Short mmCIF file of N, CA and C in Angstrom, two decimals:
data_model
loop_
_atom_site.label_atom_id
_atom_site.label_comp_id
_atom_site.label_asym_id
_atom_site.label_seq_id
_atom_site.Cartn_x
_atom_site.Cartn_y
_atom_site.Cartn_z
N ASP A 29 96.08 75.81 126.06
CA ASP A 29 96.97 76.72 125.85
C ASP A 29 97.82 76.27 124.69
N SER A 30 97.86 74.86 124.45
CA SER A 30 98.96 74.24 123.47
C SER A 30 98.45 74.72 122.03
N VAL A 31 97.26 75.00 121.76
CA VAL A 31 96.91 75.73 120.68
C VAL A 31 97.23 76.97 120.44
N LEU A 32 97.27 77.64 121.27
CA LEU A 32 97.62 79.17 121.50
C LEU A 32 99.20 79.18 120.94
N ARG A 33 99.78 78.20 121.82
CA ARG A 33 101.41 78.13 121.57
C ARG A 33 101.46 77.75 120.14
N GLU A 34 100.85 76.68 119.57
CA GLU A 34 101.20 76.59 118.20
C GLU A 34 100.86 77.68 117.16
N GLY A 35 99.60 78.25 117.48
CA GLY A 35 99.56 79.51 116.67
C GLY A 35 100.59 80.48 116.80
N ALA A 36 100.97 80.69 117.82
CA ALA A 36 102.38 81.68 117.91
C ALA A 36 103.45 81.12 117.15
N GLN A 37 103.65 79.83 117.23
CA GLN A 37 104.94 79.23 116.34
C GLN A 37 104.65 79.52 114.85
N ALA A 38 103.31 79.38 114.47
CA ALA A 38 103.11 79.61 113.05
C ALA A 38 103.46 81.17 112.75
N LEU A 39 102.87 81.88 113.66
CA LEU A 39 103.23 83.51 113.40
C LEU A 39 104.44 83.84 113.26
N ALA A 40 105.47 83.14 114.22
CA ALA A 40 106.91 83.56 114.23
C ALA A 40 107.59 83.05 112.76
N ARG A 41 106.94 82.30 112.01
CA ARG A 41 107.71 81.76 110.84
C ARG A 41 107.26 82.78 109.70
N VAL A 42 106.29 83.62 109.98
CA VAL A 42 105.78 84.27 108.95
C VAL A 42 106.12 85.95 109.06
N PHE A 43 106.03 86.20 110.33
CA PHE A 43 105.83 87.81 110.41
C PHE A 43 107.00 88.30 111.53
N ASP A 44 107.11 89.72 111.41
CA ASP A 44 108.21 89.90 112.00
C ASP A 44 107.76 91.13 113.30
N ARG A 45 106.54 91.26 113.19
CA ARG A 45 105.84 91.88 114.20
C ARG A 45 104.45 91.64 114.26
N VAL A 46 104.00 91.22 115.59
CA VAL A 46 102.57 90.76 115.83
C VAL A 46 101.82 91.85 116.73
N ILE A 47 100.59 92.11 116.41
CA ILE A 47 99.82 93.12 117.13
C ILE A 47 98.47 92.38 117.61
N LEU A 48 98.52 92.12 118.80
CA LEU A 48 97.18 91.50 119.50
C LEU A 48 96.26 92.39 120.33
N HIS A 49 95.32 92.27 120.35
CA HIS A 49 94.27 92.79 121.21
C HIS A 49 93.51 91.97 122.05
N LYS A 50 92.99 92.67 123.10
CA LYS A 50 92.02 91.78 124.01
C LYS A 50 90.59 91.46 123.41
N PRO A 51 90.16 90.30 123.19
CA PRO A 51 89.14 90.33 122.56
C PRO A 51 87.62 90.40 123.50
N LYS A 52 86.64 90.93 122.83
CA LYS A 52 85.46 91.24 123.48
C LYS A 52 85.06 90.14 124.57
N ASP A 53 85.01 88.95 123.89
CA ASP A 53 84.58 87.59 124.49
C ASP A 53 85.91 86.86 124.91
N ALA A 54 86.30 86.79 126.12
CA ALA A 54 87.36 86.29 126.63
C ALA A 54 87.25 84.80 126.86
N ARG A 55 85.96 84.15 126.42
CA ARG A 55 85.64 82.97 126.63
C ARG A 55 86.11 82.25 127.98
N GLY A 56 85.82 82.72 129.16
CA GLY A 56 86.42 82.34 130.40
C GLY A 56 87.61 82.57 130.96
N ARG A 57 88.64 83.26 130.11
CA ARG A 57 89.82 83.66 130.18
C ARG A 57 89.69 85.02 131.05
N ARG A 58 90.87 85.37 131.80
CA ARG A 58 90.72 87.01 132.12
C ARG A 58 91.23 87.68 131.10
N PRO A 59 90.84 88.91 130.89
CA PRO A 59 91.22 89.90 129.74
C PRO A 59 92.71 90.01 129.70
N GLY A 60 93.04 89.61 128.28
CA GLY A 60 94.49 89.87 128.02
C GLY A 60 95.47 88.41 128.04
N GLU A 61 94.64 87.47 128.64
CA GLU A 61 95.39 86.29 129.11
C GLU A 61 95.84 85.61 127.66
N VAL A 62 94.93 85.57 126.74
CA VAL A 62 95.44 84.96 125.47
C VAL A 62 96.33 85.62 124.89
N ALA A 63 96.50 86.88 124.85
CA ALA A 63 97.69 87.76 124.09
C ALA A 63 98.88 87.28 124.82
N GLU A 64 98.92 87.33 126.24
CA GLU A 64 100.11 87.17 126.86
C GLU A 64 100.65 85.60 126.71
N ILE A 65 99.84 84.87 126.48
CA ILE A 65 100.35 83.39 126.14
C ILE A 65 101.07 83.51 124.98
N ILE A 66 100.31 83.85 123.69
CA ILE A 66 100.90 84.18 122.58
C ILE A 66 102.19 85.01 122.40
N CYS A 67 102.03 86.04 123.15
CA CYS A 67 103.55 87.02 123.14
C CYS A 67 104.64 86.07 123.93
N ALA A 68 104.30 85.53 125.07
CA ALA A 68 105.31 84.65 125.62
C ALA A 68 105.98 83.66 124.89
N GLU A 69 105.14 82.99 124.17
CA GLU A 69 105.50 81.98 123.29
C GLU A 69 106.52 82.76 122.20
N LEU A 70 106.10 83.66 121.41
CA LEU A 70 106.83 84.46 120.57
C LEU A 70 108.12 84.81 121.01
N LYS A 71 108.19 85.21 122.25
CA LYS A 71 109.29 85.81 122.66
C LYS A 71 110.35 84.65 123.03
N ARG A 72 109.58 83.59 123.40
CA ARG A 72 110.48 82.09 123.66
C ARG A 72 111.21 81.47 122.37
N ILE A 73 110.46 81.54 121.20
CA ILE A 73 110.96 80.70 120.18
C ILE A 73 111.52 81.83 119.13
N ALA A 74 111.18 83.12 119.03
CA ALA A 74 111.66 84.06 118.09
C ALA A 74 111.73 85.46 118.79
N PRO A 75 112.75 85.72 119.55
CA PRO A 75 112.91 86.90 120.43
C PRO A 75 112.76 87.89 119.43
N GLN A 76 113.26 87.93 118.23
CA GLN A 76 113.30 88.90 117.40
C GLN A 76 111.99 89.66 116.88
N VAL A 77 110.98 88.68 117.00
CA VAL A 77 109.56 89.24 116.63
C VAL A 77 109.19 89.98 117.67
N ASP A 78 108.67 91.22 117.33
CA ASP A 78 107.88 92.23 118.11
C ASP A 78 106.50 91.69 118.42
N CYS A 79 106.18 91.72 119.57
CA CYS A 79 104.80 91.35 120.02
C CYS A 79 104.14 92.55 120.65
N LEU A 80 103.27 93.17 120.04
CA LEU A 80 102.79 94.36 120.77
C LEU A 80 101.07 94.08 121.11
N MET A 81 100.76 94.87 122.20
CA MET A 81 99.40 94.81 122.77
C MET A 81 98.54 95.95 122.27
N ALA A 82 97.37 95.91 121.91
CA ALA A 82 96.53 96.89 121.40
C ALA A 82 95.06 96.78 122.22
N ASP A 83 94.48 97.79 122.54
CA ASP A 83 93.26 98.05 123.26
C ASP A 83 92.23 97.24 122.71
N ASP A 84 92.19 97.49 121.31
CA ASP A 84 90.83 96.56 120.59
C ASP A 84 91.32 96.52 119.09
N GLU A 85 90.44 96.02 118.30
CA GLU A 85 90.66 95.47 116.87
C GLU A 85 91.06 96.76 116.08
N ALA A 86 90.36 98.00 116.42
CA ALA A 86 90.51 99.10 115.59
C ALA A 86 92.00 99.66 116.25
N ASP A 87 92.40 99.69 117.37
CA ASP A 87 93.60 100.16 117.81
C ASP A 87 94.78 99.33 117.07
N ALA A 88 94.70 98.11 117.11
CA ALA A 88 95.59 97.13 116.31
C ALA A 88 95.88 97.35 114.90
N MET A 89 94.75 97.79 114.44
CA MET A 89 94.65 97.91 112.68
C MET A 89 95.48 99.45 112.60
N GLU A 90 95.06 100.33 113.47
CA GLU A 90 95.60 101.40 113.20
C GLU A 90 96.87 101.55 113.44
N ARG A 91 97.36 100.99 114.40
CA ARG A 91 99.04 100.73 114.62
C ARG A 91 99.69 99.88 113.64
N ALA A 92 99.05 99.12 113.05
CA ALA A 92 99.63 98.24 112.03
C ALA A 92 99.90 98.99 110.87
N LEU A 93 98.68 99.80 110.47
CA LEU A 93 98.76 100.62 109.26
C LEU A 93 99.53 101.80 109.18
N THR A 94 99.92 102.40 110.64
CA THR A 94 100.65 103.64 110.76
C THR A 94 102.07 103.06 110.46
N ASP A 95 102.56 101.91 110.71
CA ASP A 95 104.07 101.61 110.56
C ASP A 95 104.31 100.84 109.16
N LEU A 96 103.12 100.79 108.32
CA LEU A 96 103.38 99.80 107.24
C LEU A 96 103.99 100.50 106.07
N GLY A 97 105.13 100.00 105.57
CA GLY A 97 105.76 100.59 104.58
C GLY A 97 105.81 100.02 103.19
N PRO A 98 106.11 100.53 102.22
CA PRO A 98 106.31 99.87 100.89
C PRO A 98 106.56 98.60 100.81
N GLY A 99 105.98 97.76 100.28
CA GLY A 99 106.21 96.35 100.01
C GLY A 99 106.09 95.50 101.47
N ARG A 100 105.33 95.94 102.12
CA ARG A 100 104.85 95.21 103.56
C ARG A 100 103.21 94.85 103.51
N PHE A 101 102.94 94.14 104.39
CA PHE A 101 101.57 93.76 104.27
C PHE A 101 101.01 93.56 105.84
N ALA A 102 99.80 93.81 106.11
CA ALA A 102 99.15 93.43 107.13
C ALA A 102 98.14 92.28 107.17
N LEU A 103 97.77 91.49 107.95
CA LEU A 103 96.88 90.70 108.03
C LEU A 103 95.90 90.98 109.05
N LEU A 104 94.94 91.03 109.05
CA LEU A 104 93.70 91.43 110.31
C LEU A 104 93.01 90.19 110.38
N CYS A 105 92.84 89.59 111.62
CA CYS A 105 92.12 88.48 112.14
C CYS A 105 91.03 89.04 112.97
N TYR A 106 89.89 88.70 112.77
CA TYR A 106 88.92 89.46 113.62
C TYR A 106 87.73 88.27 114.10
N GLU A 107 87.05 88.64 115.02
CA GLU A 107 86.44 87.89 115.81
C GLU A 107 84.62 87.77 114.91
N SER A 108 84.34 88.65 114.64
CA SER A 108 82.87 88.60 113.84
C SER A 108 82.96 89.95 112.90
N PHE A 109 82.31 89.74 111.83
CA PHE A 109 82.09 90.71 110.80
C PHE A 109 80.58 91.08 110.81
N ASN A 110 80.15 92.48 111.04
CA ASN A 110 78.83 92.69 110.69
C ASN A 110 78.79 93.64 109.43
#
């Protein structure tokens, strides 16, 4: 969990909005648990950062691009690329 919290701290320094999704492989955790840990840490250290949950990678990207304005950028981190 500490690695997830450190990752959230790095996100909070750069982004004003974070959209997370439930990974296909939860690696032994319950679905959504990783996203919940990251969002909780974001809210704790940077309450001004919006942390949103998406159903999957496609939903997360669609939500990010829908709200993307001029001069803004989106970063997509994915599990695997085929």
